[in-house]
Amino acid sequence: MGEEGTDGIVHLLCLAASSGVPLFCRSSRGGAPARQQLPFSVIGSLNGVHMFGQNLEVQLSSARTEDTTVVWKSFHDRSPRVAWGQGQGVEQDPASSSSPVPAVYLAVGSLTSQLPSVIPEFLCMQSRLCSGMDVAGIQDQGQTLLSSLPCFLGLDSFFLLTFLCHSITLIVLSSEEGTSELRLERLLQMVFGAMILLVGLEELTNIRNVERLKKELRASYRLIDSFLGDSKLIGDLTQCVDCVVPPEGSLLQEALCGFAEAAGTAFVSLVVSGRVVAATESWWRLGMPEAVLLPWLVGSLPLQAARDYPVYLPHGSPTVPHRLLTLTLLPGLELCLLCGPRPPLSQLDAQLLERWWQPLLDPLRACLPLGPRALPAGFPLHPDILGLLLLHLELKRCLFTVELSGDKEPSPEQRRRLLRSFYALVTATHFPPELGQPEEKAEEAVHRAQVPRACYLVSGAEKPGTGWRLVALQLGPRRLLLLLSAQSPTHGLRGLATHTLHALTPLL
């Protein structure tokens, strides 16, 4: 198991599936944003091979070379429409007459054997001609291409399968060592969720003006770049909300509920460095991915005293915007409210904040160090533990920290990479998908007896006292992953993990 994110470069491509027009390309090298862009010919080839496979009912999801992993994903599938024609004419299916722009054309006729060689050329021609056009222009160009297709293919009779599509295609290429397909697939899910969060689903699925959409998507670059970089959070991979455990959580929770009632909204949370300290019941009931994206967004934005930020909820309200209000209580500690037209930001004045939060100034200050550590100072843990990840798969919450035994090797950055890689490994190969996903709900009872409860990985065993130990344990809805020092004996890994999980259970 290699360390995820060591060296290498990641390219993220976003294209309008109806035309193949690139909407943006974001890159990172070594966990930091990079300006390197892929040539248009490479982008067109990656999109073309995926689109050609879809036309043949082949779903191309991923590919590997010696040093690169590629993952494709289209969001909001297209629906097929059939058009029949002979000679130069085309008669469209009446069901498609009122539908918008034809996206992909697949011709079948007397020269079927020649199609594999000519269709990519035709699709490439369509993509070049339609690049940068608005809807009306693409419609006109589509009619021209439809009338010229029989001559282009040399067919006397044919039919066209027209895919009507207003979707987004995301492609990610990674040459980072140890990158898993699971990580890249979930990266694409989070990126599309971020696009909906800040732009709205309607703009993405009904693209009327490509250039305007490109400008609107710039608002999501900061959030998307944070997924590509070396984040201290892990919710993008686990699809669980990053949380911390405050030392006086009951006091903070009581104040939060009282403030929410006074402010007139049920959706309120307290966030430190992108991690949720406390939240109302309504906030915890937010669906995925907005439950992960909202605190992540707040943590990625520059520090401001107050914000009034329009957001869409990818699961709960993808087409109607809400308002995300944030108020800074202390540098790095923010109060977040999700609401409709009311209350206005001006209503949340200093007197209201002082009434509820001034008496809790010391407990609030105690939350600031929890950003990197997640656990309160003095919480008893075995000294061999260098990092841990605890997930509650039903509540969709997690605790993640590598700020334990900080004077030991490896560095915190390496610890994060090791735990992320180990999580991807055990999730993809050993443990079932997280609870709440459709595919495992029907099979959970059948396969429960076959699911392993623990696994471990040892590095550096050939040299005593070197390397590290990784162990994963699942009991009920909780899954615990530990990174341990080389001094921890292999035969005691499961016992140590079990004891640690019992100690952490009251916290999550």
C-alpha positions in Angstrom: 0.0 0.0 0.0 1.6 3.2 -1.2 1.1 6.6 0.5 -1.7 8.4 -1.2 -0.7 11.8 -2.5 3.1 11.5 -2.5 4.4 13.3 -5.5 2.5 13.0 -8.8 -0.1 15.3 -10.2 -3.9 15.3 -10.3 -6.0 16.7 -13.2 -9.7 17.3 -12.8 -11.7 17.9 -16.0 -15.3 19.1 -16.2 -17.1 19.0 -19.5 -20.6 19.7 -20.8 -21.7 16.2 -21.9 -24.1 17.6 -24.6 -21.3 19.3 -26.5 -18.0 18.1 -25.1 -17.0 21.7 -24.3 -14.6 21.9 -21.3 -16.0 24.0 -18.5 -12.9 24.0 -16.3 -9.7 22.1 -15.6 -8.2 22.1 -12.1 -4.8 20.6 -11.2 -2.7 19.9 -8.1 0.8 18.7 -7.7 2.0 17.3 -4.4 -1.2 18.5 -2.7 -0.8 22.1 -3.8 -2.7 23.9 -6.7 -0.9 23.8 -10.0 -1.3 25.8 -13.2 -0.6 22.9 -15.5 -3.4 22.3 -18.0 -4.0 19.4 -20.3 -4.0 19.9 -24.1 -7.4 20.1 -25.7 -6.6 17.1 -27.8 -6.1 15.0 -24.7 -9.3 16.3 -23.2 -11.2 15.5 -26.4 -9.8 12.0 -26.5 -10.6 11.2 -22.9 -14.2 12.5 -23.4 -14.5 10.9 -26.8 -13.6 7.3 -25.7 -16.1 7.6 -22.8 -18.9 9.0 -25.0 -18.3 6.4 -27.7 -18.5 3.6 -25.1 -21.8 5.0 -23.8 -23.2 4.9 -27.3 -22.4 1.2 -27.5 -24.0 0.6 -24.0 -20.5 0.1 -22.5 -19.9 2.0 -19.3 -16.3 3.1 -19.0 -15.7 3.9 -15.4 -11.9 3.7 -14.9 -8.6 2.8 -16.6 -5.0 2.4 -15.4 -1.7 2.8 -17.1 1.7 2.2 -15.6 1.7 5.5 -13.7 -1.8 7.0 -14.1 -5.3 6.2 -13.0 -8.3 7.7 -14.8 -11.9 7.7 -13.6 -14.9 9.0 -15.6 -18.3 9.8 -14.2 -21.4 11.3 -15.9 -24.1 12.9 -13.8 -27.7 13.0 -14.8 -27.9 10.5 -17.6 -29.3 11.2 -21.0 -32.4 9.6 -22.6 -32.4 8.1 -26.1 -34.5 9.3 -29.0 -34.7 7.6 -32.4 -34.7 9.4 -35.8 -35.2 7.5 -39.1 -33.9 8.7 -42.4 -33.2 7.8 -46.0 -30.9 9.6 -48.4 -30.5 13.3 -47.3 -33.7 13.5 -45.1 -34.3 12.8 -41.4 -37.6 12.2 -39.8 -37.4 12.7 -36.0 -39.4 10.8 -33.5 -42.4 13.1 -32.5 -41.5 12.4 -28.8 -38.2 14.2 -29.3 -39.5 17.2 -31.3 -39.9 19.4 -28.3 -36.7 18.2 -26.6 -33.6 20.3 -26.5 -30.2 19.9 -28.2 -29.2 16.5 -29.8 -26.0 15.5 -28.1 -24.6 12.4 -29.7 -25.5 10.7 -33.0 -25.0 7.0 -33.6 -25.7 5.8 -37.2 -26.4 2.2 -38.2 -26.9 1.1 -41.7 -25.6 -1.1 -44.5 -22.0 -0.3 -43.7 -22.1 -1.2 -40.0 -18.6 -2.7 -40.2 -17.2 0.7 -40.9 -18.7 2.4 -38.0 -16.0 1.9 -35.4 -13.6 3.9 -37.6 -15.8 6.7 -38.8 -18.0 7.4 -35.7 -15.1 8.9 -33.6 -14.2 11.1 -36.5 -17.8 12.3 -36.8 -18.1 12.9 -33.1 -14.9 14.9 -33.1 -16.2 17.0 -36.0 -19.4 17.6 -34.0 -17.5 18.6 -30.9 -15.3 21.1 -32.9 -18.2 22.7 -34.7 -20.4 23.1 -31.6 -17.7 24.3 -29.3 -18.6 27.6 -27.7 -22.1 27.8 -29.3 -25.3 28.6 -27.5 -28.3 26.4 -27.7 -29.7 27.9 -30.9 -26.4 27.6 -32.6 -25.9 23.9 -31.6 -29.5 23.2 -32.9 -28.7 24.7 -36.3 -25.4 22.9 -36.5 -27.0 19.7 -35.4 -29.5 19.9 -38.3 -26.6 20.4 -40.7 -24.7 17.4 -39.3 -27.8 15.3 -39.5 -28.3 16.1 -43.1 -24.6 15.5 -44.0 -24.2 12.3 -42.0 -25.5 9.9 -44.7 -22.9 11.2 -47.2 -20.2 11.2 -44.6 -20.9 7.5 -43.9 -21.8 6.5 -47.4 -25.2 5.1 -46.3 -28.3 4.9 -48.4 -30.6 4.3 -45.4 -29.9 4.7 -41.8 -31.4 5.5 -38.4 -30.0 7.8 -35.8 -30.1 7.2 -32.1 -30.1 10.7 -30.6 -29.1 11.1 -27.0 -30.8 14.2 -25.5 -28.6 15.2 -22.6 -28.1 18.1 -20.3 -25.5 16.6 -18.1 -22.0 17.0 -16.7 -19.1 14.7 -17.3 -16.2 14.7 -14.8 -12.9 13.1 -15.5 -10.0 12.8 -13.0 -6.4 11.7 -13.8 -4.0 11.0 -11.0 -0.4 10.0 -11.2 0.0 10.1 -7.4 1.5 7.0 -5.8 -1.0 4.8 -4.1 -4.1 6.5 -5.5 -7.2 4.3 -5.4 -10.2 4.3 -7.7 -12.5 4.6 -4.6 -10.8 7.8 -3.7 -11.1 9.2 -7.2 -14.8 8.1 -7.5 -15.7 9.9 -4.3 -13.7 12.9 -5.3 -15.9 13.3 -8.4 -19.0 12.9 -6.3 -17.9 15.6 -4.0 -16.9 17.9 -6.9 -20.3 17.6 -8.5 -21.9 18.2 -5.1 -19.8 21.3 -4.7 -20.9 22.5 -8.2 -24.6 22.1 -7.2 -24.0 23.7 -3.9 -22.7 27.0 -5.4 -24.3 27.1 -8.9 -27.5 25.0 -8.6 -28.6 21.9 -10.5 -30.7 23.7 -13.0 -27.7 25.6 -14.4 -25.7 22.3 -14.7 -28.4 20.2 -16.4 -29.9 22.8 -18.6 -26.9 24.7 -20.0 -28.2 27.7 -22.0 -25.0 29.6 -22.2 -21.7 27.8 -21.8 -19.6 31.0 -21.2 -21.9 32.2 -18.5 -21.7 28.8 -16.8 -18.0 28.9 -16.9 -18.0 32.2 -15.1 -20.5 31.0 -12.5 -18.4 27.9 -11.8 -15.4 30.0 -10.8 -17.1 30.5 -7.4 -16.6 26.8 -6.7 -12.8 26.7 -7.6 -11.7 27.3 -4.0 -13.8 24.5 -2.6 -12.9 22.1 -5.4 -9.2 22.9 -5.0 -9.5 22.0 -1.4 -10.6 18.5 -2.4 -7.5 18.1 -4.6 -5.1 19.3 -2.0 -3.8 17.8 1.2 -6.7 18.6 3.5 -6.7 17.9 7.2 -10.2 16.7 6.9 -11.4 13.3 5.6 -15.1 13.7 5.0 -14.5 13.9 1.2 -13.3 10.3 1.3 -15.5 8.8 4.1 -18.7 10.8 3.2 -19.1 11.4 6.9 -19.1 14.7 8.7 -15.8 15.6 10.3 -16.6 16.3 14.0 -14.7 17.2 17.2 -15.5 16.4 20.8 -15.6 19.6 22.9 -14.8 19.3 26.6 -18.1 21.0 27.6 -20.3 19.8 24.9 -23.6 19.9 26.9 -23.2 23.6 27.6 -22.5 24.5 24.0 -25.4 22.3 22.8 -27.8 24.0 25.1 -26.6 27.5 24.1 -26.8 26.5 20.4 -30.4 25.3 20.6 -31.4 28.5 22.5 -29.7 30.7 19.9 -31.4 28.8 17.1 -34.8 29.5 18.6 -34.0 33.2 19.1 -32.7 33.5 15.6 -35.7 31.8 14.1 -34.1 28.9 12.3 -33.8 25.2 13.1 -30.5 24.7 11.2 -27.6 25.9 13.3 -24.1 24.5 13.9 -20.8 25.5 15.5 -17.8 24.9 13.2 -14.1 25.0 14.0 -11.6 24.7 11.1 -14.2 22.9 8.9 -15.2 20.4 11.7 -18.6 20.4 13.5 -18.4 21.1 17.2 -22.1 21.0 17.9 -25.3 21.2 15.8 -29.1 21.2 16.2 -31.1 18.1 15.4 -32.3 19.6 12.1 -28.7 20.3 11.0 -27.7 16.7 11.7 -30.6 15.5 9.6 -29.2 17.2 6.5 -28.6 14.7 3.7 -25.4 13.9 1.9 -23.4 15.5 0.5 -24.5 18.9 1.9 -23.9 17.7 5.5 -20.2 17.3 4.6 -20.0 20.2 2.1 -21.3 23.0 4.2 -18.8 22.9 7.1 -16.1 22.2 4.5 -17.1 25.3 2.6 -17.0 27.4 5.7 -13.5 26.1 6.5 -12.2 26.8 3.0 -13.4 30.5 2.9 -11.2 33.5 4.0 -11.8 34.7 7.5 -14.7 37.2 7.8 -16.7 38.6 10.7 -20.0 37.7 9.0 -21.3 36.2 5.7 -24.6 35.9 3.9 -23.9 33.2 1.3 -26.4 31.7 -1.2 -26.2 27.9 -1.4 -28.2 25.1 -2.9 -28.5 21.8 -1.1 -27.5 19.0 -3.6 -29.8 16.5 -1.8 -32.5 18.5 -0.2 -33.0 21.6 -2.4 -30.8 21.4 -5.6 -32.8 24.0 -7.6 -34.0 26.5 -4.9 -31.2 28.4 -3.1 -31.0 28.9 0.7 -28.9 31.3 2.7 -25.9 30.3 4.7 -25.2 32.8 7.4 -21.9 32.7 9.2 -20.8 34.7 12.3 -17.3 34.5 13.7 -17.3 34.1 17.4 -13.5 33.6 17.7 -10.8 33.4 14.9 -11.4 29.9 13.4 -14.7 29.3 15.3 -17.8 30.2 13.4 -21.5 30.0 14.0 -23.4 28.7 10.9 -27.1 29.2 10.1 -29.0 27.7 7.2 -32.2 29.6 6.5 -34.6 31.1 3.9 -35.3 34.8 3.3 -35.4 35.4 7.1 -33.8 36.3 9.4 -31.8 39.1 7.8 -28.2 39.2 8.7 -28.7 42.6 10.5 -31.1 40.9 12.9 -28.2 38.8 14.3 -26.7 41.8 16.1 -24.0 41.9 18.7 -26.5 41.9 21.6 -28.0 38.6 20.5 -24.5 37.1 20.2 -23.4 38.4 23.6 -26.5 37.2 25.3 -25.9 33.6 24.3 -22.2 33.2 23.8 -20.4 35.7 26.1 -21.0 33.5 29.2 -19.4 30.6 27.3 -16.3 32.4 26.2 -13.9 29.9 28.0 -15.6 26.8 26.6 -15.5 28.4 23.2 -11.8 29.1 23.5 -11.3 25.4 24.5 -12.7 24.4 21.1 -10.0 26.1 19.1 -7.2 23.5 19.6 -9.8 20.8 18.6 -9.5 21.7 14.9 -6.4 19.5 14.3 -6.8 17.2 17.4 -10.6 16.4 17.4 -10.3 14.9 20.9 -10.1 17.0 24.1 -6.7 17.3 25.7 -6.0 14.6 28.2 -8.2 12.0 26.7 -6.6 8.6 27.6 -5.2 6.9 24.5 -2.4 4.3 24.2 1.0 6.0 23.5 1.6 3.8 20.5 -1.4 5.4 18.7 -0.1 7.9 16.1 -3.5 8.6 14.4 -7.1 7.4 14.4 -10.2 7.5 12.3 -13.5 6.6 14.0 -16.7 6.4 11.9 -20.3 6.1 12.9 -21.7 4.7 9.7 -25.4 5.2 10.6 -25.0 8.8 11.9 -22.6 9.6 9.1 -20.1 11.3 11.5 -16.4 10.7 12.0 -13.5 11.7 14.2 -10.1 12.0 12.5 -6.8 13.0 14.1 -3.1 12.5 13.6 -2.0 15.0 16.2 -1.2 12.2 18.7 2.4 11.5 19.9 3.5 14.3 17.7 7.2 13.9 18.4 7.3 10.5 16.6 7.7 9.6 13.0 6.1 9.7 10.5 5.1 13.3 10.1 1.4 14.4 10.5 1.1 14.8 6.7 2.4 11.2 6.1 0.1 9.9 8.8 -2.9 11.5 7.1 -1.9 9.9 3.8 -1.4 6.5 5.4 -4.8 6.5 7.1 -6.6 7.7 3.9 -4.9 5.0 1.8 -5.7 2.4 4.5 -9.3 3.5 4.6 -9.7 3.2 0.9 -8.1 -0.2 0.9 -10.2 -1.8 3.6 -13.4 -0.1 2.3 -12.9 -1.4 -1.2 -11.7 -4.9 -0.4 -12.6 -6.0 3.1 -15.5 -4.1 4.7 -19.0 -3.6 3.1 -20.1 -0.2 1.7 -21.1 2.3 4.3 -24.6 1.9 5.7 -27.2 4.1 4.0 -26.1 3.3 0.4 -28.7 1.5 -1.6 -26.7 -1.4 -2.9 -25.9 -2.9 0.5 -29.2 -2.4 2.2 -30.8 -5.3 0.4 -27.8 -7.5 0.9 -26.8 -6.5 4.4 -28.5 -9.4 6.2 -27.3 -12.0 3.7 -23.6 -11.0 3.8 -23.3 -10.0 7.4 -21.9 -13.4 8.5 -19.3 -13.2 5.7 -18.0 -9.7 6.5 -14.6 -9.6 8.3 -14.5 -7.7 11.6 -10.9 -6.8 11.6 -7.8 -6.6 9.4 -4.3 -5.2 9.8 -1.3 -4.1 7.8 2.3 -4.2 8.9 5.2 -2.3 7.3 8.9 -2.6 8.0 8.6 -6.0 9.7 12.0 -7.1 8.2 13.7 -4.5 10.5 12.5 -4.6 14.1 11.5 -1.2 15.5 10.9 0.3 12.0 7.8 1.1 9.9 4.3 1.3 11.3 1.2 -0.8 11.9 -2.3 -0.2 10.6 -5.4 -2.0 12.0 -9.1 -1.7 11.2 -11.9 -3.0 13.4 -15.7 -2.8 12.9 -18.3 -3.4 15.6 -21.9 -2.7 14.8 -22.2 0.8 13.1 -18.7 1.9 14.2 -15.5 1.4 12.3 -12.1 2.3 13.8 -8.8 2.6 12.0 -5.6 3.1 13.9 -2.1 4.0 12.9 0.4 2.6 15.4 4.1 2.9 15.9 6.5 0.1 15.1 6.9 -0.7 18.8 3.3 -2.0 18.9 3.4 -5.9 18.8 1.5 -7.5 15.9 -0.2 -10.0 18.1 -1.8 -7.2 20.3 -3.2 -5.1 17.5 -6.7 -6.4 17.7 -6.9 -6.2 21.4 -5.6 -2.6 21.4 -8.1 -1.6 18.7 -11.0 -3.2 20.6 -10.0 -1.4 23.9 -9.7 1.9 22.0 -13.0 1.5 20.3 -14.8 0.9 23.6 -13.1 4.0 25.1 -14.2 6.2 22.1 -17.8 4.8 21.8 -19.3 7.3 24.3 -18.0 10.2 22.2 -19.6 9.1 18.9 
